[in-house]
Short mmCIF file of C-alpha atoms and ligand atoms in Angstrom, two decimals:
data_model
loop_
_atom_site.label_atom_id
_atom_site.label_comp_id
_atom_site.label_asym_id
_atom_site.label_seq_id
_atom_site.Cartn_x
_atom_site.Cartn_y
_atom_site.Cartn_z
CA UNK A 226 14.69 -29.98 20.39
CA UNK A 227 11.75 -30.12 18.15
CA UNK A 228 10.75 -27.98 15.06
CA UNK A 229 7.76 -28.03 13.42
CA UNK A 230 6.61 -26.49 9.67
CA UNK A 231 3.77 -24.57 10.23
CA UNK A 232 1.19 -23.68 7.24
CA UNK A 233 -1.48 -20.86 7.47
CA UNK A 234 -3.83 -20.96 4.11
CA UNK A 235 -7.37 -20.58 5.95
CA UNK A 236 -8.30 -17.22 4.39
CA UNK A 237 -6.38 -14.38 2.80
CA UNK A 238 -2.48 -15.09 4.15
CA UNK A 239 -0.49 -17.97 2.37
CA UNK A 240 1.77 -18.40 5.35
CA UNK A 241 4.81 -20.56 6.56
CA UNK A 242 6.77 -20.70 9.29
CA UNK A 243 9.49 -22.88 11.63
CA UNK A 244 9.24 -22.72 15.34
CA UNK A 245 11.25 -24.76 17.82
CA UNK A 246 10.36 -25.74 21.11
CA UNK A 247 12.16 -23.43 22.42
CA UNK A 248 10.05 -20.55 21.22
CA UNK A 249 12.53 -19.40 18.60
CA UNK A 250 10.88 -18.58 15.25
CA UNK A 251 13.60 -20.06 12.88
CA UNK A 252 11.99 -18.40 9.91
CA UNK A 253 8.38 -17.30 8.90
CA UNK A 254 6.93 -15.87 6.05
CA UNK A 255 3.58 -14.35 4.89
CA UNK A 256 2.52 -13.40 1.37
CA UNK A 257 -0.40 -11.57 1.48
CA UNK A 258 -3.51 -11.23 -0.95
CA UNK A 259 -5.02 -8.05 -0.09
CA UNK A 260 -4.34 -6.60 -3.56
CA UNK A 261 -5.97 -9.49 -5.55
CA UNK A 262 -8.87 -9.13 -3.19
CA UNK A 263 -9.17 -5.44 -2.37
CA UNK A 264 -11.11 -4.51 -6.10
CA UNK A 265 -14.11 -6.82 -4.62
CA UNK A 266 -13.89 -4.82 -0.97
CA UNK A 267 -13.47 -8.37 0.61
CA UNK A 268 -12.08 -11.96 0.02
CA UNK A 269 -13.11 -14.08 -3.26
CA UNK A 270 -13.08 -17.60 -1.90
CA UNK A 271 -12.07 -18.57 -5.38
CA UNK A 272 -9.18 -16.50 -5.80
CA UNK A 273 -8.12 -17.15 -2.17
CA UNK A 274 -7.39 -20.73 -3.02
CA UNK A 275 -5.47 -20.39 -6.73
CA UNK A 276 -3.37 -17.96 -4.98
CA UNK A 277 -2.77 -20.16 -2.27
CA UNK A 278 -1.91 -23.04 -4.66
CA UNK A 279 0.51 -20.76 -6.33
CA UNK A 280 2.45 -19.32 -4.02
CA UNK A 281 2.43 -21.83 -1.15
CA UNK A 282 5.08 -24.47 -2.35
CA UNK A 283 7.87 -21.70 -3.02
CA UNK A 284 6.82 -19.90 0.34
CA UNK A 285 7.83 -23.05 2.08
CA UNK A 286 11.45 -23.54 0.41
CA UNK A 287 11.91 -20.16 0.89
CA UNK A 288 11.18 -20.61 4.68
CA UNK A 289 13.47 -23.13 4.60
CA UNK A 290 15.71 -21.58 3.06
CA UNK A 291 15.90 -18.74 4.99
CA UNK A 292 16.40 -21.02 8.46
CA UNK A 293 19.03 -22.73 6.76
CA UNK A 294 17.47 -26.26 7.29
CA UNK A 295 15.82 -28.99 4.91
CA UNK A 296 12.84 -31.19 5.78
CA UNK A 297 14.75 -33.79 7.06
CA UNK A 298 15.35 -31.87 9.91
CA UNK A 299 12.04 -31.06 10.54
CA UNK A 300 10.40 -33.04 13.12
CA UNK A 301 6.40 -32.71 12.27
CA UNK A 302 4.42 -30.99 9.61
CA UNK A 303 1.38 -28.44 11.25
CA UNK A 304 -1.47 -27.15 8.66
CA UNK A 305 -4.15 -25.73 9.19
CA UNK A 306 -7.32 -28.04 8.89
CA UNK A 307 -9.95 -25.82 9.57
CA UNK A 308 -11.97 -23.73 10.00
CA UNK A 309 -11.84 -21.22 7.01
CA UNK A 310 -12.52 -20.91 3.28
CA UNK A 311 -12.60 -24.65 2.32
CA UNK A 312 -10.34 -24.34 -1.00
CA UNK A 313 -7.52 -22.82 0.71
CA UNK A 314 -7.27 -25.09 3.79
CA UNK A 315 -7.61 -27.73 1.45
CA UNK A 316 -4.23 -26.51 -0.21
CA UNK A 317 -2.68 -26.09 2.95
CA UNK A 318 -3.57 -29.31 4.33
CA UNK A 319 -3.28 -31.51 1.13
CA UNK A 320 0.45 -29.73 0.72
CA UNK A 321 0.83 -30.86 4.73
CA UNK A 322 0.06 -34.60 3.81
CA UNK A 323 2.60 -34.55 0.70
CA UNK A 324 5.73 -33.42 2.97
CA UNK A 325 4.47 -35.84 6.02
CA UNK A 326 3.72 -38.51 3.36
CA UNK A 327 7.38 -37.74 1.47
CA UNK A 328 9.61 -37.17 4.54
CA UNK A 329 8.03 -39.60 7.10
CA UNK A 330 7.05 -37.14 9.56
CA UNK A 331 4.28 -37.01 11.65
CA UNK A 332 0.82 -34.64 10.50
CA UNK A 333 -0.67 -32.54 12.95
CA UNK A 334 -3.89 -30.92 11.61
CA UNK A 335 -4.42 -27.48 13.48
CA UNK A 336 -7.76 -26.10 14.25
CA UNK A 337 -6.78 -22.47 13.17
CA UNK A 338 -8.60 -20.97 16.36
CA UNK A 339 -6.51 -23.07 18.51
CA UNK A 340 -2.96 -21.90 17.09
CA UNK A 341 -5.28 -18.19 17.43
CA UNK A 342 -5.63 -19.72 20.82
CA UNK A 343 -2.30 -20.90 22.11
CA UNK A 344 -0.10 -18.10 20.61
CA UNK A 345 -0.03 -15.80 23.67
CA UNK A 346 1.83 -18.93 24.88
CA UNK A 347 4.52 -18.45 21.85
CA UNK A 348 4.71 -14.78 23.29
CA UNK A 349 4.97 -15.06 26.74
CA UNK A 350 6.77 -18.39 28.32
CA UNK A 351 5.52 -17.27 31.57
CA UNK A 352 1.50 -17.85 30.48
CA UNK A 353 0.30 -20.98 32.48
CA UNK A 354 -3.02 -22.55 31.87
CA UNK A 355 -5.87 -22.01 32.72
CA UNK A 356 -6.49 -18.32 31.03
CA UNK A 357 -9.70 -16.45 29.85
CA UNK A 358 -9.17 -15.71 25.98
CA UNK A 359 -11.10 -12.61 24.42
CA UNK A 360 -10.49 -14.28 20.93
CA UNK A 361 -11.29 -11.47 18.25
CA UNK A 362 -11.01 -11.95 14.38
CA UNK A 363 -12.70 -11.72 11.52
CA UNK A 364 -14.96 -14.83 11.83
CA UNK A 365 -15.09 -15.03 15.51
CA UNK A 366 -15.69 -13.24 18.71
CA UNK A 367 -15.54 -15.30 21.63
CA UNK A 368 -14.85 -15.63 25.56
CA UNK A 369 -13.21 -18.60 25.99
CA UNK A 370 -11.37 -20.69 29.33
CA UNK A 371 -8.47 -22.10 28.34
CA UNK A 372 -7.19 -24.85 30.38
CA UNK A 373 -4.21 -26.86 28.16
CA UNK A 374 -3.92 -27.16 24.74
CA UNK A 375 -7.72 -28.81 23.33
CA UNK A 376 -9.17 -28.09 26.71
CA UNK A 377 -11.51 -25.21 25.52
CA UNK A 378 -14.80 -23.98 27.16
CA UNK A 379 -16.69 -21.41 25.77
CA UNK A 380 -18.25 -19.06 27.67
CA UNK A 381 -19.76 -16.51 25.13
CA UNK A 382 -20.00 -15.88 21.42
CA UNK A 383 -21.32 -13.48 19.13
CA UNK A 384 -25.36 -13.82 18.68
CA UNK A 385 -24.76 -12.09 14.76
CA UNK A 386 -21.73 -10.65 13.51
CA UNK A 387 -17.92 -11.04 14.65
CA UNK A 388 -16.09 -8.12 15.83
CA UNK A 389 -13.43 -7.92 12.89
CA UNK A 390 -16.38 -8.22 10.16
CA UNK A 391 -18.11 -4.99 12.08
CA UNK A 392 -14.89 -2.99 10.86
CA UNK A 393 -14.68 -4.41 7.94
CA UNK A 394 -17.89 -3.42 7.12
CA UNK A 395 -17.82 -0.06 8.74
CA UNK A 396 -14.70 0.86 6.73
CA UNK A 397 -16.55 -0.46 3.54
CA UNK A 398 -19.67 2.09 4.63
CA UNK A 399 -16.72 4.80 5.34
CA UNK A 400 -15.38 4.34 1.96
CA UNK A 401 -12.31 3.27 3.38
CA UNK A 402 -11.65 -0.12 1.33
CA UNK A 403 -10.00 -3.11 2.41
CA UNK A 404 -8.81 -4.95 4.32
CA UNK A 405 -11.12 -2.42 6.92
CA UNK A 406 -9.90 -2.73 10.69
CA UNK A 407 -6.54 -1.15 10.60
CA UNK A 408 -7.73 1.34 7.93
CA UNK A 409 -10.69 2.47 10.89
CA UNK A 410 -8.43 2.36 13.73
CA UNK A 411 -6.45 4.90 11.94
CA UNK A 412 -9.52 7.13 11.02
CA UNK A 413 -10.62 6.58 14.67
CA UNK A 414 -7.87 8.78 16.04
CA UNK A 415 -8.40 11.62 13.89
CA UNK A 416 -12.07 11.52 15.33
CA UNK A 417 -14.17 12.15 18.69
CA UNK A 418 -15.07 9.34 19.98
CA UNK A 419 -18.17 10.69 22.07
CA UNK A 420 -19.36 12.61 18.89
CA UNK A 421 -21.50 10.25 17.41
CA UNK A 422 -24.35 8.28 19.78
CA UNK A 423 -24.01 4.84 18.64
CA UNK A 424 -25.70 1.94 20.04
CA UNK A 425 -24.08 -0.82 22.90
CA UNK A 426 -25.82 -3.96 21.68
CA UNK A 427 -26.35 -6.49 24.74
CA UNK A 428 -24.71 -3.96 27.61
CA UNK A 429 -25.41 -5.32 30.84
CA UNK A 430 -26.85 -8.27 29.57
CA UNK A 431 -27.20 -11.33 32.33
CA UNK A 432 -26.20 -13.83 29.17
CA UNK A 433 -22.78 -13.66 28.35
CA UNK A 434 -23.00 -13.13 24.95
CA UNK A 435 -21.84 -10.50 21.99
CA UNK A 436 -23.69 -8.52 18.90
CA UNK A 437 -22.32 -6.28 16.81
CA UNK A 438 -24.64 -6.25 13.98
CA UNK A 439 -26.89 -3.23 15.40
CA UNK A 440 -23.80 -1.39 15.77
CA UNK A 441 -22.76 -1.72 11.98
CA UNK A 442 -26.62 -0.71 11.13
CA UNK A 443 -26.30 2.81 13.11
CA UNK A 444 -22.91 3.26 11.53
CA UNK A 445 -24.55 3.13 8.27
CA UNK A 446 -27.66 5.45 9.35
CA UNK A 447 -24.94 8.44 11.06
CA UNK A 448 -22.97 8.01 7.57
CA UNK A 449 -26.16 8.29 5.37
CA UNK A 450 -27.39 11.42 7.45
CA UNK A 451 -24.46 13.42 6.54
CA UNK A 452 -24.16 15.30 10.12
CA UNK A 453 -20.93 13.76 11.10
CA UNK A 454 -17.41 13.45 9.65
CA UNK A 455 -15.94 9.82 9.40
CA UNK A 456 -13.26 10.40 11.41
CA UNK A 457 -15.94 10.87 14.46
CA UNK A 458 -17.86 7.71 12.97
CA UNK A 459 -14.90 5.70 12.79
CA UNK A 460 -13.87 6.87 16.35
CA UNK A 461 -17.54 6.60 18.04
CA UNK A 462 -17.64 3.02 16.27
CA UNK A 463 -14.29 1.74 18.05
CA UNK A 464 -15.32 3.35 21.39
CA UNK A 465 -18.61 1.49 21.24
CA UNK A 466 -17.22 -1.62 19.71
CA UNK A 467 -14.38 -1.21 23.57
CA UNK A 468 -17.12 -0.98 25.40
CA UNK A 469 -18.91 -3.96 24.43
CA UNK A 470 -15.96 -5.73 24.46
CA UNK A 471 -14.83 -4.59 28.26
CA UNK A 472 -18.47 -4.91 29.25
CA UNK A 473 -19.02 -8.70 27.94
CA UNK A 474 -15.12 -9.60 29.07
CA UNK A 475 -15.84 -8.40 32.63
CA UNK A 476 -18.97 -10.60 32.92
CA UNK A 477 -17.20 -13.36 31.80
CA UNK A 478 -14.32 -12.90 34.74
CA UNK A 479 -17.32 -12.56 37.53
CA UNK A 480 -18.32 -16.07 36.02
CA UNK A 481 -14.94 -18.01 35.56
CA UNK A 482 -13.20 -19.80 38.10
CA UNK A 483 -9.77 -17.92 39.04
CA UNK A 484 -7.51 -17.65 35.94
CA UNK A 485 -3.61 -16.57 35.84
CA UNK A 486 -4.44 -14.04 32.64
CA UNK A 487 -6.62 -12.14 30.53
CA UNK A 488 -5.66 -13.07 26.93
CA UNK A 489 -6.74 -11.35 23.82
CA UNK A 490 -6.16 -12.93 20.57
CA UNK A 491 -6.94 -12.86 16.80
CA UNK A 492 -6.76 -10.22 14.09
CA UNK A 493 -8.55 -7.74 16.16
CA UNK A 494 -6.45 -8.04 18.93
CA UNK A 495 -3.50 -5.84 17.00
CA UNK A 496 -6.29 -2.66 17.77
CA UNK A 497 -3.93 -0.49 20.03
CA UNK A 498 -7.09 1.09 22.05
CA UNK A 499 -8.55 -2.33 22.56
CA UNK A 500 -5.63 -3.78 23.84
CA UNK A 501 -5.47 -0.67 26.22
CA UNK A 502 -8.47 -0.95 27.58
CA UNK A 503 -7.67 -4.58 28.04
CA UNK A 504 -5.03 -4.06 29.67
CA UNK A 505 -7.21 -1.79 32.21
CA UNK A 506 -9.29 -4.34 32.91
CA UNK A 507 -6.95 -6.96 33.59
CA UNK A 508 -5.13 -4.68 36.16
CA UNK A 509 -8.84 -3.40 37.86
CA UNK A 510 -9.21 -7.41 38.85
CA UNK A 511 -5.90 -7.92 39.59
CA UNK A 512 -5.16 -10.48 36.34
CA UNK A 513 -2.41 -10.15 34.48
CA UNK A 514 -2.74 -9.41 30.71
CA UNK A 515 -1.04 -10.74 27.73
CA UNK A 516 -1.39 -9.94 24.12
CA UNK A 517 0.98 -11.30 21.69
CA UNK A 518 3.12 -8.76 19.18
CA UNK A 519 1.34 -7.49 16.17
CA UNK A 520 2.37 -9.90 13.77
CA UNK A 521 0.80 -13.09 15.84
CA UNK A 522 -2.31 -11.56 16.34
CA UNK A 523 -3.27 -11.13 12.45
CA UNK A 524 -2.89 -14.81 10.53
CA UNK A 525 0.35 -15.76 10.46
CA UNK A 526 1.90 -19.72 10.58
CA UNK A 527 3.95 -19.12 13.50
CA UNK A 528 0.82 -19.78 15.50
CA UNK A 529 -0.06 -22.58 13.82
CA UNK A 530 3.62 -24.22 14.38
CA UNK A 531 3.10 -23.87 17.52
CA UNK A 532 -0.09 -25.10 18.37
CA UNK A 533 1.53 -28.17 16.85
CA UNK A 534 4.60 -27.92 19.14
CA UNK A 535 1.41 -27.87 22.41
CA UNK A 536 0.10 -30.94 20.38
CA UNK A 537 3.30 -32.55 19.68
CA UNK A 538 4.74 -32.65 23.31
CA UNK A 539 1.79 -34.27 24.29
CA UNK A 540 1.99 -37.16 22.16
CA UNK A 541 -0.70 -36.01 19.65
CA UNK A 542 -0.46 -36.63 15.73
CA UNK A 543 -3.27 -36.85 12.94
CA UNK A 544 -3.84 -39.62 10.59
CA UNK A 545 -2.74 -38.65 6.87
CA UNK A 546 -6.55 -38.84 5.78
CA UNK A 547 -7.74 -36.19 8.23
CA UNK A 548 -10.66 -34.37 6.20
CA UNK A 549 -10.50 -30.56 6.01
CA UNK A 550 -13.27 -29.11 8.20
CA UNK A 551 -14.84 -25.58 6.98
CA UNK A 552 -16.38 -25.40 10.57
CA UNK A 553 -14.94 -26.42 14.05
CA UNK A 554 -15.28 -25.15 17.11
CA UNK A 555 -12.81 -25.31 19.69
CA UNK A 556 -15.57 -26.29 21.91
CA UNK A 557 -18.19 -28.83 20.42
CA UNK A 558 -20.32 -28.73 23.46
CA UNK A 559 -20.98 -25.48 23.79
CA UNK A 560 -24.94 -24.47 23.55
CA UNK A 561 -26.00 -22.81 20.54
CA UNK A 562 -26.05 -19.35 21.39
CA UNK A 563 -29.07 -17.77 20.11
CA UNK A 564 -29.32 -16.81 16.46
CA UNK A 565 -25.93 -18.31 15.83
CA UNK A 566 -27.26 -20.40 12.81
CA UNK A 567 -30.04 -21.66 14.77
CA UNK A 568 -33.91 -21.25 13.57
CA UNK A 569 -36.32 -20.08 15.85
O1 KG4 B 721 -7.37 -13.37 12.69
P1 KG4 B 721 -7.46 -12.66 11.39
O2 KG4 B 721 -6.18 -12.18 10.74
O3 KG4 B 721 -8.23 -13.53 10.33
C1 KG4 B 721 -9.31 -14.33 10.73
O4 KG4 B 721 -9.04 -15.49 11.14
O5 KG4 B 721 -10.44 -13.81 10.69
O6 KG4 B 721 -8.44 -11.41 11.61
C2 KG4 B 721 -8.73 -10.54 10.56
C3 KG4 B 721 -9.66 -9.47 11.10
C4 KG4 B 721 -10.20 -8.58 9.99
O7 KG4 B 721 -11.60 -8.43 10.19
C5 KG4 B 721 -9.46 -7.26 10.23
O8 KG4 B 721 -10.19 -6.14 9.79
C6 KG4 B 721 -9.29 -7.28 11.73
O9 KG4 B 721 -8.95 -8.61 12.02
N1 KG4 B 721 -8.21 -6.37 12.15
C7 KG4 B 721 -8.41 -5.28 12.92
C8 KG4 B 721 -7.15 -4.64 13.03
N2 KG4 B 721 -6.24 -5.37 12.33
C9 KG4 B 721 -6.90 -6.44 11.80
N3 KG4 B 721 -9.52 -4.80 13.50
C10 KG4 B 721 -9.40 -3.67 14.21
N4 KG4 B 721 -8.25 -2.98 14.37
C11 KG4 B 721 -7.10 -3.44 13.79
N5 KG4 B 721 -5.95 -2.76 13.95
ZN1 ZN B 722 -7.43 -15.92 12.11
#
């Protein structure tokens, strides 16, 4: 049965990890930046990458190691290739090419919002194709059909910011450091979440799409007028952040052909009260709902041996001079959503 490396260097987590067809995780491990980073309240793509280039060669014996295998017995090498912080994929991907290269295996360069993507699938055996994906991290907030691994159509993006980059910098306006999201989901439940009237940017909507950056603004005006605590800020940002989310997600099921699950995915997706009113959702239109464990939702390289494993048992390898890509979406046709990098 197959096992692929996996290696996860797109932004802050030097990750690597062995997964076997099978779904077993033979071994993963994640070293973490957040204390290099946290005295700049946010990632230095700089430091991202010499970290990454440090640490990344013993993280992989040690993953090794720890399965009790050597790359011989590896069967294909899965990097991410994109999209992130260009120095740090480029580590991850150029340290890909030099075990494929050395041990004659084949390369499988991983769009990191695919292994985001496909690891409900690690979770859950039972997840068939097609399945509408809520994918939520710090670069991204998107609606997406999923039907097989590369078969992505997108049904709705953000218009401004992503959803994880609205807590982050919430938590930064809260005083609450970094990295932001878990840091204001704790805050949230000290706090009433009705307290504060926050705005619902693109509520009821007829286009699909997300914005969050309004909601950051009016977190920064109830902070500045010093009439609430932060605990209610923090909680009255979540609850307004849900019900976008529930809002936008339940448009996007009246619009989708009939799906076997509502997926969420992506470092957001480990936000207990999101998930829960996910779940709710899911079980109001009958869908089932899956959210992978904790540690798959936040970067990891688990994911990203998978999404390999998807790639791998359909024949699928990359060529050794596959160029890093700092953007890539998982669906290339999809129309520019308005002010997504587009000029007016
Ligand atoms: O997927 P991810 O680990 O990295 C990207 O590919 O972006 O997502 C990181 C994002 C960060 O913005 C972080 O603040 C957010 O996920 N996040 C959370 C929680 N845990 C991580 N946001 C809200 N609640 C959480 N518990
Ligand atoms: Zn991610």
């Amino acid at each position: 049965m197959e096992i692929v490396l996996g290696i996860e260097s797109s932004c802050d987590e030097t990750a690597a990890a062995l997964v076997r067809a099978d779904r077993t995780v033979l071994a993963q491990r994640i070293a973490s930046q957040d204390d290099a980073h946290r005295p700049y309240g946010g990632v230095v793509p700089e430091i991202a990458a010499r970290a990454h280039a440090e640490r990344l060669t013993p993280l992989i014996d040690a993953t090794l190691a720890e399965a009790g295998i050597s790359l011989t017995e590896v069967d294909a090498i899965a990097a991410t290739a994109g999209p992130g912080l260009i120095g740090g994929v480029m580590v991850g991907l150029v340290t890909a090419k030099a075990l494929a290269m050395a041990s004659d295996k084949p390369l499988l360069a991983i769009n990191h919002l695919e292994g985001h993507a496909l690891s409900p699938r690690l979770a859950d055996p039972d997840l068939d194709f097609p399945y509408l994906l809520l994918l939520v991290s710090g670069g991204h907030c998107q609606l997406l059909l999923v039907e097989g691994a590369g078969k992505y159509r997108r049904l709705a993006t953000t218009i401004d910011d992503a959803l994880g980059e609205a807590f982050d910098k919430s938590a930064k306006l809260l005083g609450l450091g970094y990295p932001g999201g878990p840091a204001v989901e704790r805050l949230a439940g000290e706090g009433d979440p009705q307290a504060v009237p926050l705005p619902r940017p693109l509520m009821g909507a007829k286009e699909p799409h997300f914005s969050f950056a309004g909601l950051k603004s009016a977190v920064l005006r109830a902070k500045e007028s010093g009439e609430h605590t932060d605990a209610d800020i923090a909680a009255s940002f979540q609850q307004a952040a849900i019900d976008c989310l529930i809002d936008r997600t339940r448009h996007a099921i009246g619009t989708v052909r009939p799906v076997n699950a509502l997926v969420v995915a992506g470092g957001v997706a480990a936000n207990k009260a999101i998930r829960a009113a996910l779940e709710e959702l899911a079980s109001e239109h009958d869908l089932c709902f899956v959210a992978p464990p904790l540690a798959l939702c936040t970067d990891n390289a688990a994911m990203i041996a998978w999404a390999g494993i998807e790639r791998l048992t359909l024949g699928q390898s990359d060529p050794l001079d596959f160029v890093a890509r700092p953007r890539w979406p998982l669906d290339p046709d999809a129309a520019p959503a308005r002010g997504a990098g587009v000029k007016a």
